[in-house]
PDB file of C-alpha atoms in Angstrom:
ATOM      1  CA  UNK A 432      -0.257  -0.099  -0.029  1.00  0.00           C
ATOM      2  CA  UNK A 433       1.002   3.495  -1.202  1.00  0.00           C
ATOM      3  CA  UNK A 434       1.186   6.347   1.809  1.00  0.00           C
ATOM      4  CA  UNK A 435      -0.568   9.120   0.514  1.00  0.00           C
ATOM      5  CA  UNK A 436       0.995  12.652   0.535  1.00  0.00           C
ATOM      6  CA  UNK A 437       0.162  15.463   2.696  1.00  0.00           C
ATOM      7  CA  UNK A 438      -1.753  17.868   1.095  1.00  0.00           C
ATOM      8  CA  UNK A 439      -0.366  21.004   0.032  1.00  0.00           C
ATOM      9  CA  UNK A 440      -0.705  23.960   2.426  1.00  0.00           C
ATOM     10  CA  UNK A 441       0.039  26.890  -0.332  1.00  0.00           C
ATOM     11  CA  UNK A 442      -3.040  28.987  -1.010  1.00  0.00           C
ATOM     12  CA  UNK A 443      -3.568  31.707  -3.331  1.00  0.00           C
ATOM     13  CA  UNK A 444      -2.854  35.210  -2.497  1.00  0.00           C
ATOM     14  CA  UNK A 445      -6.293  36.115  -2.726  1.00  0.00           C
ATOM     15  CA  UNK A 446      -7.337  33.381  -0.741  1.00  0.00           C
ATOM     16  CA  UNK A 447      -4.597  33.869   1.908  1.00  0.00           C
ATOM     17  CA  UNK A 448      -5.922  38.064   1.800  1.00  0.00           C
ATOM     18  CA  UNK A 449      -9.243  36.774   2.649  1.00  0.00           C
ATOM     19  CA  UNK A 450      -7.936  34.532   5.361  1.00  0.00           C
ATOM     20  CA  UNK A 451      -6.097  38.180   6.695  1.00  0.00           C
ATOM     21  CA  UNK A 452      -9.160  40.658   6.406  1.00  0.00           C
ATOM     22  CA  UNK A 453     -11.639  38.210   8.001  1.00  0.00           C
ATOM     23  CA  UNK A 454      -9.235  37.536  10.934  1.00  0.00           C
ATOM     24  CA  UNK A 455      -8.577  41.839  11.107  1.00  0.00           C
ATOM     25  CA  UNK A 456     -12.452  42.080  11.561  1.00  0.00           C
ATOM     26  CA  UNK A 457     -12.374  39.557  14.227  1.00  0.00           C
ATOM     27  CA  UNK A 458     -10.049  41.191  16.226  1.00  0.00           C
ATOM     28  CA  UNK A 459     -11.476  44.537  16.017  1.00  0.00           C
ATOM     29  CA  UNK A 460     -14.708  43.199  16.584  1.00  0.00           C
ATOM     30  CA  UNK A 461     -12.808  41.886  20.200  1.00  0.00           C
ATOM     31  CA  UNK A 462     -11.367  44.709  20.569  1.00  0.00           C
ATOM     32  CA  UNK A 463     -14.804  47.021  20.235  1.00  0.00           C
ATOM     33  CA  UNK A 464     -16.731  44.936  22.258  1.00  0.00           C
ATOM     34  CA  UNK A 465     -14.254  44.899  25.129  1.00  0.00           C
ATOM     35  CA  UNK A 466     -14.052  48.568  25.828  1.00  0.00           C
ATOM     36  CA  UNK A 467     -17.332  48.704  25.454  1.00  0.00           C
ATOM     37  CA  UNK A 468     -18.318  45.482  27.806  1.00  0.00           C
ATOM     38  CA  UNK A 469     -18.592  47.064  31.634  1.00  0.00           C
ATOM     39  CA  UNK A 470     -16.728  43.327  32.663  1.00  0.00           C
ATOM     40  CA  UNK A 471     -12.885  44.233  31.250  1.00  0.00           C
ATOM     41  CA  UNK A 472     -12.496  47.451  33.393  1.00  0.00           C
ATOM     42  CA  UNK A 473     -12.407  46.741  36.984  1.00  0.00           C
ATOM     43  CA  UNK A 474     -12.408  50.199  39.035  1.00  0.00           C
ATOM     44  CA  UNK A 475      -8.606  50.195  41.263  1.00  0.00           C
ATOM     45  CA  UNK A 476      -9.938  49.918  45.227  1.00  0.00           C
ATOM     46  CA  UNK A 477      -8.298  52.620  46.613  1.00  0.00           C
ATOM     47  CA  UNK A 478      -6.637  51.745  49.860  1.00  0.00           C
ATOM     48  CA  UNK A 479      -7.513  54.178  52.346  1.00  0.00           C
ATOM     49  CA  UNK A 480      -5.586  55.857  55.012  1.00  0.00           C
ATOM     50  CA  UNK A 481      -3.136  53.522  57.117  1.00  0.00           C
ATOM     51  CA  UNK A 482      -3.518  53.237  60.336  1.00  0.00           C
ATOM     52  CA  UNK A 483       0.231  53.417  61.478  1.00  0.00           C
ATOM     53  CA  UNK A 484       0.114  57.394  59.634  1.00  0.00           C
ATOM     54  CA  UNK A 485      -0.224  59.832  62.408  1.00  0.00           C
ATOM     55  CA  UNK A 486      -3.155  62.780  62.208  1.00  0.00           C
ATOM     56  CA  UNK A 487      -5.323  59.852  60.209  1.00  0.00           C
ATOM     57  CA  UNK A 488      -8.580  61.085  62.016  1.00  0.00           C
ATOM     58  CA  UNK A 489      -8.039  65.050  60.611  1.00  0.00           C
ATOM     59  CA  UNK A 490      -7.137  63.568  57.080  1.00  0.00           C
ATOM     60  CA  UNK A 491     -10.286  61.614  57.068  1.00  0.00           C
ATOM     61  CA  UNK A 492     -12.321  64.997  58.376  1.00  0.00           C
ATOM     62  CA  UNK A 493     -10.531  66.680  55.600  1.00  0.00           C
ATOM     63  CA  UNK A 494     -11.656  64.402  53.247  1.00  0.00           C
ATOM     64  CA  UNK A 495     -15.113  64.411  54.111  1.00  0.00           C
ATOM     65  CA  UNK A 496     -15.807  67.987  54.582  1.00  0.00           C
ATOM     66  CA  UNK A 497     -14.261  67.928  50.918  1.00  0.00           C
ATOM     67  CA  UNK A 498     -16.968  65.452  49.995  1.00  0.00           C
ATOM     68  CA  UNK A 499     -19.632  67.948  51.611  1.00  0.00           C
ATOM     69  CA  UNK A 500     -17.875  71.009  50.056  1.00  0.00           C
ATOM     70  CA  UNK A 501     -18.111  69.388  46.328  1.00  0.00           C
ATOM     71  CA  UNK A 502     -21.955  68.478  47.243  1.00  0.00           C
ATOM     72  CA  UNK A 503     -22.989  71.690  48.254  1.00  0.00           C
ATOM     73  CA  UNK A 504     -21.883  73.290  45.547  1.00  0.00           C
ATOM     74  CA  UNK A 505     -23.486  71.503  43.017  1.00  0.00           C
ATOM     75  CA  UNK A 506     -26.627  71.624  45.302  1.00  0.00           C
ATOM     76  CA  UNK A 507     -26.217  75.633  44.817  1.00  0.00           C
ATOM     77  CA  UNK A 508     -25.568  75.041  40.893  1.00  0.00           C
ATOM     78  CA  UNK A 509     -28.613  72.967  40.708  1.00  0.00           C
ATOM     79  CA  UNK A 510     -30.784  75.574  42.655  1.00  0.00           C
ATOM     80  CA  UNK A 511     -29.416  78.405  40.207  1.00  0.00           C
ATOM     81  CA  UNK A 512     -30.141  76.486  37.730  1.00  0.00           C
ATOM     82  CA  UNK A 513     -33.756  76.217  38.566  1.00  0.00           C
ATOM     83  CA  UNK A 514     -34.232  80.029  39.539  1.00  0.00           C
ATOM     84  CA  UNK A 515     -32.717  81.106  36.490  1.00  0.00           C
ATOM     85  CA  UNK A 516     -35.111  78.311  34.208  1.00  0.00           C
ATOM     86  CA  UNK A 517     -38.105  80.014  36.358  1.00  0.00           C
ATOM     87  CA  UNK A 518     -36.687  83.345  36.182  1.00  0.00           C
ATOM     88  CA  UNK A 519     -37.091  82.676  32.352  1.00  0.00           C
ATOM     89  CA  UNK A 520     -40.672  81.164  31.656  1.00  0.00           C
ATOM     90  CA  UNK A 521     -42.296  84.679  31.628  1.00  0.00           C
ATOM     91  CA  UNK A 522     -45.819  84.132  30.654  1.00  0.00           C
ATOM     92  CA  UNK A 523     -47.636  81.598  33.101  1.00  0.00           C
ATOM     93  CA  UNK A 524     -50.097  78.239  31.619  1.00  0.00           C
ATOM     94  CA  UNK A 525     -52.923  80.011  32.170  1.00  0.00           C
ATOM     95  CA  UNK A 526     -52.075  83.783  30.921  1.00  0.00           C
ATOM     96  CA  UNK A 527     -50.771  82.103  27.016  1.00  0.00           C
ATOM     97  CA  UNK A 528     -51.899  83.691  24.584  1.00  0.00           C
ATOM     98  CA  UNK A 529     -54.340  82.048  22.107  1.00  0.00           C
ATOM     99  CA  UNK A 530     -54.736  83.794  19.350  1.00  0.00           C
ATOM    100  CA  UNK A 531     -52.054  84.870  16.859  1.00  0.00           C
ATOM    101  CA  UNK A 532     -54.118  88.519  17.467  1.00  0.00           C
ATOM    102  CA  UNK A 533     -52.991  88.239  21.277  1.00  0.00           C
ATOM    103  CA  UNK A 534     -49.999  87.640  20.539  1.00  0.00           C
ATOM    104  CA  UNK A 535     -49.394  90.565  18.498  1.00  0.00           C
ATOM    105  CA  UNK A 536     -50.959  92.477  20.899  1.00  0.00           C
ATOM    106  CA  UNK A 537     -48.719  91.346  23.482  1.00  0.00           C
ATOM    107  CA  UNK A 538     -45.485  91.812  21.444  1.00  0.00           C
ATOM    108  CA  UNK A 539     -46.821  95.337  21.202  1.00  0.00           C
ATOM    109  CA  UNK A 540     -46.443  95.435  24.618  1.00  0.00           C
ATOM    110  CA  UNK A 541     -43.788  94.219  25.471  1.00  0.00           C
ATOM    111  CA  UNK A 542     -42.216  96.242  22.530  1.00  0.00           C
ATOM    112  CA  UNK A 543     -43.241  99.832  24.385  1.00  0.00           C
ATOM    113  CA  UNK A 544     -42.673  98.605  27.248  1.00  0.00           C
ATOM    114  CA  UNK A 545     -38.658  97.522  25.976  1.00  0.00           C
ATOM    115  CA  UNK A 546     -38.960 101.507  24.348  1.00  0.00           C
ATOM    116  CA  UNK A 547     -39.721 102.955  26.974  1.00  0.00           C
ATOM    117  CA  UNK A 548     -36.734 101.428  29.408  1.00  0.00           C
ATOM    118  CA  UNK A 549     -34.632 101.738  26.777  1.00  0.00           C
ATOM    119  CA  UNK A 550     -35.637 105.128  25.359  1.00  0.00           C
ATOM    120  CA  UNK A 551     -35.567 104.438  21.992  1.00  0.00           C
ATOM    121  CA  UNK A 552     -35.164 107.968  19.481  1.00  0.00           C
ATOM    122  CA  UNK A 553     -37.330 106.379  16.772  1.00  0.00           C
ATOM    123  CA  UNK A 554     -40.437 104.461  17.794  1.00  0.00           C
ATOM    124  CA  UNK A 555     -41.812 104.755  14.047  1.00  0.00           C
ATOM    125  CA  UNK A 556     -39.233 103.021  13.011  1.00  0.00           C
ATOM    126  CA  UNK A 557     -39.628 100.811  15.008  1.00  0.00           C
ATOM    127  CA  UNK A 558     -43.088 100.298  13.796  1.00  0.00           C
ATOM    128  CA  UNK A 559     -42.723 100.430  10.700  1.00  0.00           C
ATOM    129  CA  UNK A 560     -39.658  97.427  11.123  1.00  0.00           C
ATOM    130  CA  UNK A 561     -42.479  95.306  13.351  1.00  0.00           C
ATOM    131  CA  UNK A 562     -44.570  96.098  10.490  1.00  0.00           C
ATOM    132  CA  UNK A 563     -43.095  94.720   7.905  1.00  0.00           C
ATOM    133  CA  UNK A 564     -41.862  91.773   9.844  1.00  0.00           C
ATOM    134  CA  UNK A 565     -45.592  90.929  10.116  1.00  0.00           C
ATOM    135  CA  UNK A 566     -47.085  91.215   7.208  1.00  0.00           C
ATOM    136  CA  UNK A 567     -43.703  90.350   5.211  1.00  0.00           C
ATOM    137  CA  UNK A 568     -42.773  92.848   3.254  1.00  0.00           C
ATOM    138  CA  UNK A 569     -39.675  94.728   4.369  1.00  0.00           C
ATOM    139  CA  UNK A 570     -38.428  97.966   2.463  1.00  0.00           C
ATOM    140  CA  UNK A 571     -34.898  96.369   1.181  1.00  0.00           C
ATOM    141  CA  UNK A 572     -33.986  99.049  -0.998  1.00  0.00           C
ATOM    142  CA  UNK A 573     -30.682 101.503   0.047  1.00  0.00           C
ATOM    143  CA  UNK A 574     -32.511 104.163   1.858  1.00  0.00           C
ATOM    144  CA  UNK A 575     -34.201 101.572   4.653  1.00  0.00           C
ATOM    145  CA  UNK A 576     -30.131  99.816   4.826  1.00  0.00           C
ATOM    146  CA  UNK A 577     -29.441 104.120   5.386  1.00  0.00           C
ATOM    147  CA  UNK A 578     -31.170 104.198   8.128  1.00  0.00           C
ATOM    148  CA  UNK A 579     -30.159 101.411  10.097  1.00  0.00           C
ATOM    149  CA  UNK A 580     -27.031 102.257   9.768  1.00  0.00           C
ATOM    150  CA  UNK A 581     -27.779 105.872  10.966  1.00  0.00           C
ATOM    151  CA  UNK A 582     -29.193 104.155  14.386  1.00  0.00           C
ATOM    152  CA  UNK A 583     -25.913 101.789  14.885  1.00  0.00           C
ATOM    153  CA  UNK A 584     -23.909 105.053  14.152  1.00  0.00           C
ATOM    154  CA  UNK A 585     -25.916 106.660  16.687  1.00  0.00           C
ATOM    155  CA  UNK A 586     -26.085 103.722  19.593  1.00  0.00           C
ATOM    156  CA  UNK A 587     -22.387 102.883  18.933  1.00  0.00           C
ATOM    157  CA  UNK A 588     -19.475 104.216  21.349  1.00  0.00           C
ATOM    158  CA  UNK A 589     -16.912 103.588  19.603  1.00  0.00           C
ATOM    159  CA  UNK A 590     -16.525 104.220  15.270  1.00  0.00           C
ATOM    160  CA  UNK A 591     -13.803 102.612  13.323  1.00  0.00           C
ATOM    161  CA  UNK A 592     -13.762 103.745   9.794  1.00  0.00           C
TER     162      UNK A 592
END
């Protein structure tokens, strides 16, 4: 009986590249899954403060005080955010305008209050621009541009040429 020859381990380049590509993809997926899973990362345990260390009580007290300060600071920031949120919420739900006309009246009231507060010089120009914005017909001519330019120059502190 004639012994069988071993099968050759030669591969075509295309087949070698295919194997290499699949292997590379598998390693990449394993690496990505390892990063995502919480089992791979274990937090190092804090060894604490040795008992033989002098003034251990004082150090522990400082650490506890620091934690309390951080907690209080977070609480203060949370309260400040909620106060800012409440301050910015000017309209009550029951007083909200229901129609477009109500919205327009409310906007005119706020516009008048703003004009009184900031001392607007040209009220008629402001009315024209708001009317144009509401109706969709704005004057985009050079004259309107020049009018806006004059407003900016009047209110400017410093003018650079």
